[in-house]
mmCIF file of C-alpha atoms in Angstrom:
data_model
loop_
_atom_site.group_PDB
_atom_site.id
_atom_site.type_symbol
_atom_site.label_atom_id
_atom_site.label_comp_id
_atom_site.label_asym_id
_atom_site.label_seq_id
_atom_site.Cartn_x
_atom_site.Cartn_y
_atom_site.Cartn_z
ATOM 1 C CA MET A 1 -212.823 114.251 -13.786
ATOM 2 C CA GLU A 2 -212.690 114.387 -17.588
ATOM 3 C CA GLU A 3 -212.476 110.591 -17.492
ATOM 4 C CA ILE A 4 -215.893 110.460 -15.789
ATOM 5 C CA LYS A 5 -217.471 112.632 -18.457
ATOM 6 C CA ARG A 6 -215.995 110.483 -21.219
ATOM 7 C CA LEU A 7 -217.285 107.391 -19.461
ATOM 8 C CA LEU A 8 -220.829 108.768 -19.331
ATOM 9 C CA GLU A 9 -220.708 109.298 -23.086
ATOM 10 C CA LYS A 10 -220.404 105.505 -23.386
ATOM 11 C CA ALA A 11 -223.559 104.855 -21.349
ATOM 12 C CA SER A 12 -225.935 102.445 -23.094
ATOM 13 C CA VAL A 13 -229.058 102.895 -20.928
ATOM 14 C CA ASP A 14 -231.621 105.683 -20.538
ATOM 15 C CA TYR A 15 -229.904 107.466 -17.668
ATOM 16 C CA VAL A 16 -226.746 107.217 -15.542
ATOM 17 C CA GLU A 17 -225.422 109.298 -12.654
ATOM 18 C CA ILE A 18 -222.090 108.990 -10.890
ATOM 19 C CA HIS A 19 -221.400 110.236 -7.348
ATOM 20 C CA ILE A 20 -217.832 110.563 -6.049
ATOM 21 C CA GLU A 21 -216.630 111.751 -2.641
ATOM 22 C CA GLU A 22 -213.108 112.371 -1.354
ATOM 23 C CA TYR A 23 -212.497 113.067 2.330
ATOM 24 C CA GLU A 24 -209.779 114.102 4.753
ATOM 25 C CA LYS A 25 -210.140 113.765 8.537
ATOM 26 C CA SER A 26 -208.131 114.635 11.648
ATOM 27 C CA HIS A 27 -208.887 113.398 15.153
ATOM 28 C CA VAL A 28 -207.488 113.618 18.682
ATOM 29 C CA ASP A 29 -208.912 111.544 21.551
ATOM 30 C CA TYR A 30 -208.124 111.718 25.260
ATOM 31 C CA ASN A 31 -209.308 109.306 27.931
ATOM 32 C CA GLY A 32 -208.376 110.696 31.314
ATOM 33 C CA ARG A 33 -204.766 111.849 31.216
ATOM 34 C CA VAL A 34 -203.946 109.423 28.428
ATOM 35 C CA LEU A 35 -203.824 110.423 24.765
ATOM 36 C CA LYS A 36 -205.594 107.407 23.277
ATOM 37 C CA SER A 37 -205.244 108.276 19.607
ATOM 38 C CA ALA A 38 -204.425 111.043 17.166
ATOM 39 C CA GLY A 39 -204.113 110.943 13.431
ATOM 40 C CA LYS A 40 -205.255 111.791 9.938
ATOM 41 C CA SER A 41 -207.078 109.703 7.379
ATOM 42 C CA TYR A 42 -207.872 110.064 3.699
ATOM 43 C CA GLY A 43 -210.131 108.182 1.366
ATOM 44 C CA MET A 44 -212.662 108.166 -1.419
ATOM 45 C CA PHE A 45 -215.784 106.291 -2.401
ATOM 46 C CA GLY A 46 -218.680 106.627 -4.778
ATOM 47 C CA ASN A 47 -221.531 104.967 -6.582
ATOM 48 C CA ILE A 48 -223.186 104.629 -9.974
ATOM 49 C CA ARG A 49 -226.946 104.606 -10.507
ATOM 50 C CA ALA A 50 -228.331 103.467 -13.839
ATOM 51 C CA PHE A 51 -231.928 103.576 -15.093
ATOM 52 C CA HIS A 52 -233.415 101.775 -18.087
ATOM 53 C CA ARG A 53 -237.119 101.480 -18.976
ATOM 54 C CA GLY A 54 -238.369 101.288 -15.394
ATOM 55 C CA GLY A 55 -235.450 99.365 -13.912
ATOM 56 C CA TRP A 56 -232.666 100.616 -11.647
ATOM 57 C CA GLY A 57 -229.129 99.386 -11.106
ATOM 58 C CA PHE A 58 -226.733 100.453 -8.343
ATOM 59 C CA VAL A 59 -223.014 99.791 -7.828
ATOM 60 C CA SER A 60 -220.631 101.273 -5.247
ATOM 61 C CA PHE A 61 -216.843 101.598 -5.422
ATOM 62 C CA THR A 62 -213.821 102.751 -3.392
ATOM 63 C CA GLU A 63 -211.443 103.543 -6.247
ATOM 64 C CA LEU A 64 -211.693 104.955 -9.743
ATOM 65 C CA LYS A 65 -209.778 102.077 -11.286
ATOM 66 C CA GLY A 66 -212.068 99.793 -13.266
ATOM 67 C CA LEU A 67 -214.917 102.292 -13.291
ATOM 68 C CA GLU A 68 -216.119 101.304 -16.758
ATOM 69 C CA LYS A 69 -216.652 97.753 -15.518
ATOM 70 C CA LYS A 70 -218.713 99.143 -12.631
ATOM 71 C CA LEU A 71 -220.800 101.135 -15.103
ATOM 72 C CA ARG A 72 -221.537 97.999 -17.120
ATOM 73 C CA GLU A 73 -222.583 96.185 -13.924
ATOM 74 C CA ALA A 74 -225.030 98.958 -13.014
ATOM 75 C CA GLU A 75 -226.398 99.005 -16.556
ATOM 76 C CA GLY A 76 -226.812 95.233 -16.474
ATOM 77 C CA MET A 77 -228.826 95.435 -13.247
ATOM 78 C CA ALA A 78 -231.043 98.143 -14.724
ATOM 79 C CA ARG A 79 -231.785 96.027 -17.789
ATOM 80 C CA LEU A 80 -232.403 92.955 -15.644
ATOM 81 C CA THR A 81 -235.012 94.738 -13.514
ATOM 82 C CA SER A 82 -236.534 96.647 -16.423
ATOM 83 C CA SER A 83 -240.285 96.380 -16.881
ATOM 84 C CA GLY A 84 -239.959 97.438 -20.487
ATOM 85 C CA LYS A 85 -241.724 100.727 -19.895
ATOM 86 C CA GLY A 86 -241.431 103.839 -17.781
ATOM 87 C CA GLY A 87 -239.060 106.748 -17.949
ATOM 88 C CA LEU A 88 -237.588 109.722 -16.139
ATOM 89 C CA ARG A 89 -238.463 113.360 -16.591
ATOM 90 C CA SER A 90 -235.648 115.183 -18.348
ATOM 91 C CA LEU A 91 -234.175 118.164 -16.485
ATOM 92 C CA LYS A 92 -231.886 120.964 -17.517
ATOM 93 C CA PRO A 93 -228.254 120.205 -16.674
ATOM 94 C CA VAL A 94 -226.748 122.006 -13.685
ATOM 95 C CA LYS A 95 -223.094 123.079 -13.731
ATOM 96 C CA ARG A 96 -221.880 124.467 -10.424
ATOM 97 C CA LYS A 97 -218.834 124.548 -8.133
ATOM 98 C CA VAL A 98 -219.091 125.360 -4.422
ATOM 99 C CA LYS A 99 -215.658 125.779 -2.830
ATOM 100 C CA ILE A 100 -214.687 126.326 0.804
ATOM 101 C CA LYS A 101 -212.725 129.504 1.516
ATOM 102 C CA LEU A 102 -211.880 129.796 5.214
ATOM 103 C CA PRO A 103 -208.891 131.687 6.644
ATOM 104 C CA ASP A 104 -208.867 129.174 9.523
ATOM 105 C CA ASP A 105 -209.399 126.040 7.445
ATOM 106 C CA PRO A 106 -208.530 123.243 9.921
ATOM 107 C CA ARG A 107 -206.359 121.560 7.301
ATOM 108 C CA LYS A 108 -203.928 124.468 7.708
ATOM 109 C CA PHE A 109 -203.303 123.569 11.364
ATOM 110 C CA SER A 110 -200.910 120.846 12.478
ATOM 111 C CA LEU A 111 -201.960 117.734 14.352
ATOM 112 C CA GLU A 112 -199.830 118.974 17.254
ATOM 113 C CA GLU A 113 -201.913 122.167 17.487
ATOM 114 C CA LYS A 114 -205.098 120.106 17.526
ATOM 115 C CA LYS A 115 -203.633 117.853 20.212
ATOM 116 C CA GLN A 116 -202.738 120.878 22.354
ATOM 117 C CA LEU A 117 -206.285 122.210 22.008
ATOM 118 C CA ALA A 118 -207.879 118.949 23.156
ATOM 119 C CA GLU A 119 -205.326 118.701 25.962
ATOM 120 C CA LYS A 120 -206.242 122.202 27.180
ATOM 121 C CA TYR A 121 -209.893 121.267 27.642
ATOM 122 C CA ASN A 122 -208.983 117.919 29.168
ATOM 123 C CA LYS A 123 -206.882 119.666 31.822
ATOM 124 C CA ILE A 124 -209.758 122.025 32.647
ATOM 125 C CA LEU A 125 -212.052 119.062 33.266
ATOM 126 C CA LEU A 126 -209.498 117.194 35.379
ATOM 127 C CA SER A 127 -208.653 120.282 37.447
ATOM 128 C CA ASN A 128 -212.112 120.214 39.039
ATOM 129 C CA LYS A 129 -212.224 118.442 42.402
ATOM 130 C CA GLY A 130 -214.418 115.388 42.177
ATOM 131 C CA VAL A 131 -213.750 114.670 38.496
ATOM 132 C CA PHE A 132 -211.806 111.405 38.259
ATOM 133 C CA ASN A 133 -212.003 110.637 34.550
ATOM 134 C CA THR A 134 -212.670 112.370 31.228
ATOM 135 C CA VAL A 135 -213.243 111.773 27.549
ATOM 136 C CA VAL A 136 -212.308 114.586 25.162
ATOM 137 C CA GLY A 137 -212.386 114.338 21.398
ATOM 138 C CA TYR A 138 -211.489 116.726 18.578
ATOM 139 C CA LEU A 139 -212.544 116.094 14.976
ATOM 140 C CA ASP A 140 -212.364 117.939 11.692
ATOM 141 C CA HIS A 141 -213.694 116.593 8.425
ATOM 142 C CA PHE A 142 -213.307 117.936 4.887
ATOM 143 C CA ASP A 143 -215.008 116.384 1.910
ATOM 144 C CA ARG A 144 -215.331 117.156 -1.770
ATOM 145 C CA ARG A 145 -218.297 115.724 -3.672
ATOM 146 C CA TRP A 146 -218.979 115.400 -7.387
ATOM 147 C CA ILE A 147 -222.178 114.527 -9.205
ATOM 148 C CA PHE A 148 -222.198 113.809 -12.943
ATOM 149 C CA ASN A 149 -225.023 112.485 -15.098
ATOM 150 C CA THR A 150 -225.814 111.709 -18.706
ATOM 151 C CA GLU A 151 -227.929 114.876 -19.006
ATOM 152 C CA GLY A 152 -224.824 117.022 -18.611
ATOM 153 C CA THR A 153 -225.014 117.913 -14.918
ATOM 154 C CA GLU A 154 -221.622 118.581 -13.316
ATOM 155 C CA ILE A 155 -221.650 119.606 -9.643
ATOM 156 C CA MET A 156 -218.687 119.906 -7.285
ATOM 157 C CA GLU A 157 -219.284 120.805 -3.642
ATOM 158 C CA GLU A 158 -216.831 121.150 -0.753
ATOM 159 C CA ARG A 159 -217.867 120.874 2.900
ATOM 160 C CA ILE A 160 -215.993 121.231 6.157
ATOM 161 C CA TYR A 161 -216.829 120.386 9.746
ATOM 162 C CA THR A 162 -214.957 121.114 12.970
ATOM 163 C CA GLY A 163 -216.128 119.798 16.319
ATOM 164 C CA LEU A 164 -215.186 119.014 19.891
ATOM 165 C CA ARG A 165 -216.865 116.872 22.553
ATOM 166 C CA MET A 166 -216.228 116.621 26.303
ATOM 167 C CA THR A 167 -217.354 114.192 28.998
ATOM 168 C CA ALA A 168 -216.570 114.433 32.714
ATOM 169 C CA PHE A 169 -217.011 111.632 35.265
ATOM 170 C CA ALA A 170 -217.337 112.637 38.925
ATOM 171 C CA ARG A 171 -217.305 110.293 41.906
ATOM 172 C CA ASP A 172 -218.145 110.395 45.590
ATOM 173 C CA GLY A 173 -217.737 106.915 47.035
ATOM 174 C CA THR A 174 -219.956 104.628 44.979
ATOM 175 C CA ASN A 175 -221.916 107.539 43.525
ATOM 176 C CA VAL A 176 -220.710 108.199 39.953
ATOM 177 C CA GLN A 177 -222.190 110.923 37.754
ATOM 178 C CA THR A 178 -221.539 111.975 34.164
ATOM 179 C CA ALA A 179 -221.915 115.226 32.228
ATOM 180 C CA PHE A 180 -221.411 115.761 28.508
ATOM 181 C CA ASP A 181 -221.440 118.572 25.980
ATOM 182 C CA SER A 182 -220.251 119.122 22.441
ATOM 183 C CA TYR A 183 -219.886 121.796 19.806
ATOM 184 C CA GLY A 184 -219.596 121.382 16.077
ATOM 185 C CA GLU A 185 -220.232 123.521 13.040
ATOM 186 C CA GLN A 186 -219.416 123.767 9.360
ATOM 187 C CA GLU A 187 -216.804 126.336 10.326
ATOM 188 C CA GLY A 188 -213.042 126.601 10.752
ATOM 189 C CA PHE A 189 -210.567 125.763 13.507
ATOM 190 C CA ASN A 190 -211.156 128.977 15.454
ATOM 191 C CA SER A 191 -214.762 127.957 16.139
ATOM 192 C CA VAL A 192 -213.521 125.503 18.800
ATOM 193 C CA THR A 193 -210.602 127.416 20.333
ATOM 194 C CA SER A 194 -212.598 129.309 22.993
ATOM 195 C CA LEU A 195 -214.701 126.631 24.664
ATOM 196 C CA GLU A 196 -213.188 126.996 28.142
ATOM 197 C CA GLU A 197 -216.548 127.979 29.634
ATOM 198 C CA MET A 198 -218.171 124.881 28.163
ATOM 199 C CA ALA A 199 -215.461 122.712 29.733
ATOM 200 C CA GLU A 200 -215.985 124.355 33.133
ATOM 201 C CA ASP A 201 -219.750 123.838 32.867
ATOM 202 C CA VAL A 202 -219.349 120.153 31.998
ATOM 203 C CA ALA A 203 -217.087 119.543 34.996
ATOM 204 C CA LYS A 204 -219.327 121.552 37.338
ATOM 205 C CA THR A 205 -222.451 119.721 36.192
ATOM 206 C CA ALA A 206 -220.876 116.316 36.819
ATOM 207 C CA VAL A 207 -219.762 117.350 40.315
ATOM 208 C CA ASP A 208 -223.091 119.023 41.160
ATOM 209 C CA LEU A 209 -224.973 115.868 40.184
ATOM 210 C CA LEU A 210 -223.236 114.062 43.037
ATOM 211 C CA LYS A 211 -225.308 116.156 45.450
ATOM 212 C CA ALA A 212 -228.540 116.056 43.476
ATOM 213 C CA GLU A 213 -231.597 114.605 45.171
ATOM 214 C CA LYS A 214 -232.744 111.221 43.943
ATOM 215 C CA VAL A 215 -235.938 111.226 41.914
ATOM 216 C CA GLU A 216 -238.714 109.010 43.181
ATOM 217 C CA GLY A 217 -240.183 106.594 40.691
ATOM 218 C CA GLY A 218 -243.385 107.644 38.980
ATOM 219 C CA LYS A 219 -244.795 109.645 36.099
ATOM 220 C CA TYR A 220 -243.834 113.289 35.639
ATOM 221 C CA THR A 221 -244.599 116.077 33.194
ATOM 222 C CA VAL A 222 -241.266 117.335 31.903
ATOM 223 C CA ILE A 223 -239.933 119.937 29.494
ATOM 224 C CA LEU A 224 -237.135 118.666 27.248
ATOM 225 C CA ASP A 225 -234.623 120.882 25.485
ATOM 226 C CA PRO A 226 -233.476 119.972 21.935
ATOM 227 C CA LYS A 227 -230.371 118.139 23.211
ATOM 228 C CA LEU A 228 -232.576 115.435 24.692
ATOM 229 C CA ALA A 229 -235.759 115.847 22.673
ATOM 230 C CA GLY A 230 -233.773 115.436 19.453
ATOM 231 C CA VAL A 231 -232.930 111.870 20.470
ATOM 232 C CA PHE A 232 -236.532 110.714 20.081
#
């Protein structure tokens, strides 16, 4: 990232900041007994924000090649929208690195191990009488973010996420019911290796809903837990 710092030294406006993010993802997806997809993906993206006398410029990018040209574009936008006055409060530069250190970092586990984990939960769902279809998905996501600016700030932060989602579809004649649950945290692979009880609950809920009484239309006072209330 020395190239980024050298580039900022060439800035010709009041203020510039550059954000860069690299990511690495793994996923496994089952639909019923069929493994629909499994794979890994990598990528990077970022943006440049420039400020000059009240005007802002913004440019995004997906590669570091030609970054100086992107800087000039952002600076040009800032000058174009400048009112000729106005400024930003100067802040002390921040220099910090936040690295992930997990013994069970999901990147250490093979795609085959992740596939076997998703398959285990899928089999639990399908083993319940009444469940005729399922959707099970595993995902882990690692990203590394940098922030640099012309005031000398240099921040690098790593984040990781591991999650798993399950859906069961139960049927009795024309009556079809669905149950869903998920778990995800900024934790390692082991955080999703013991979710058998969750899988059993999802399957049981879908099957139990087949026998649930129908609700009559009308207005009701209800209590919503965060899973539903958080939607609104």
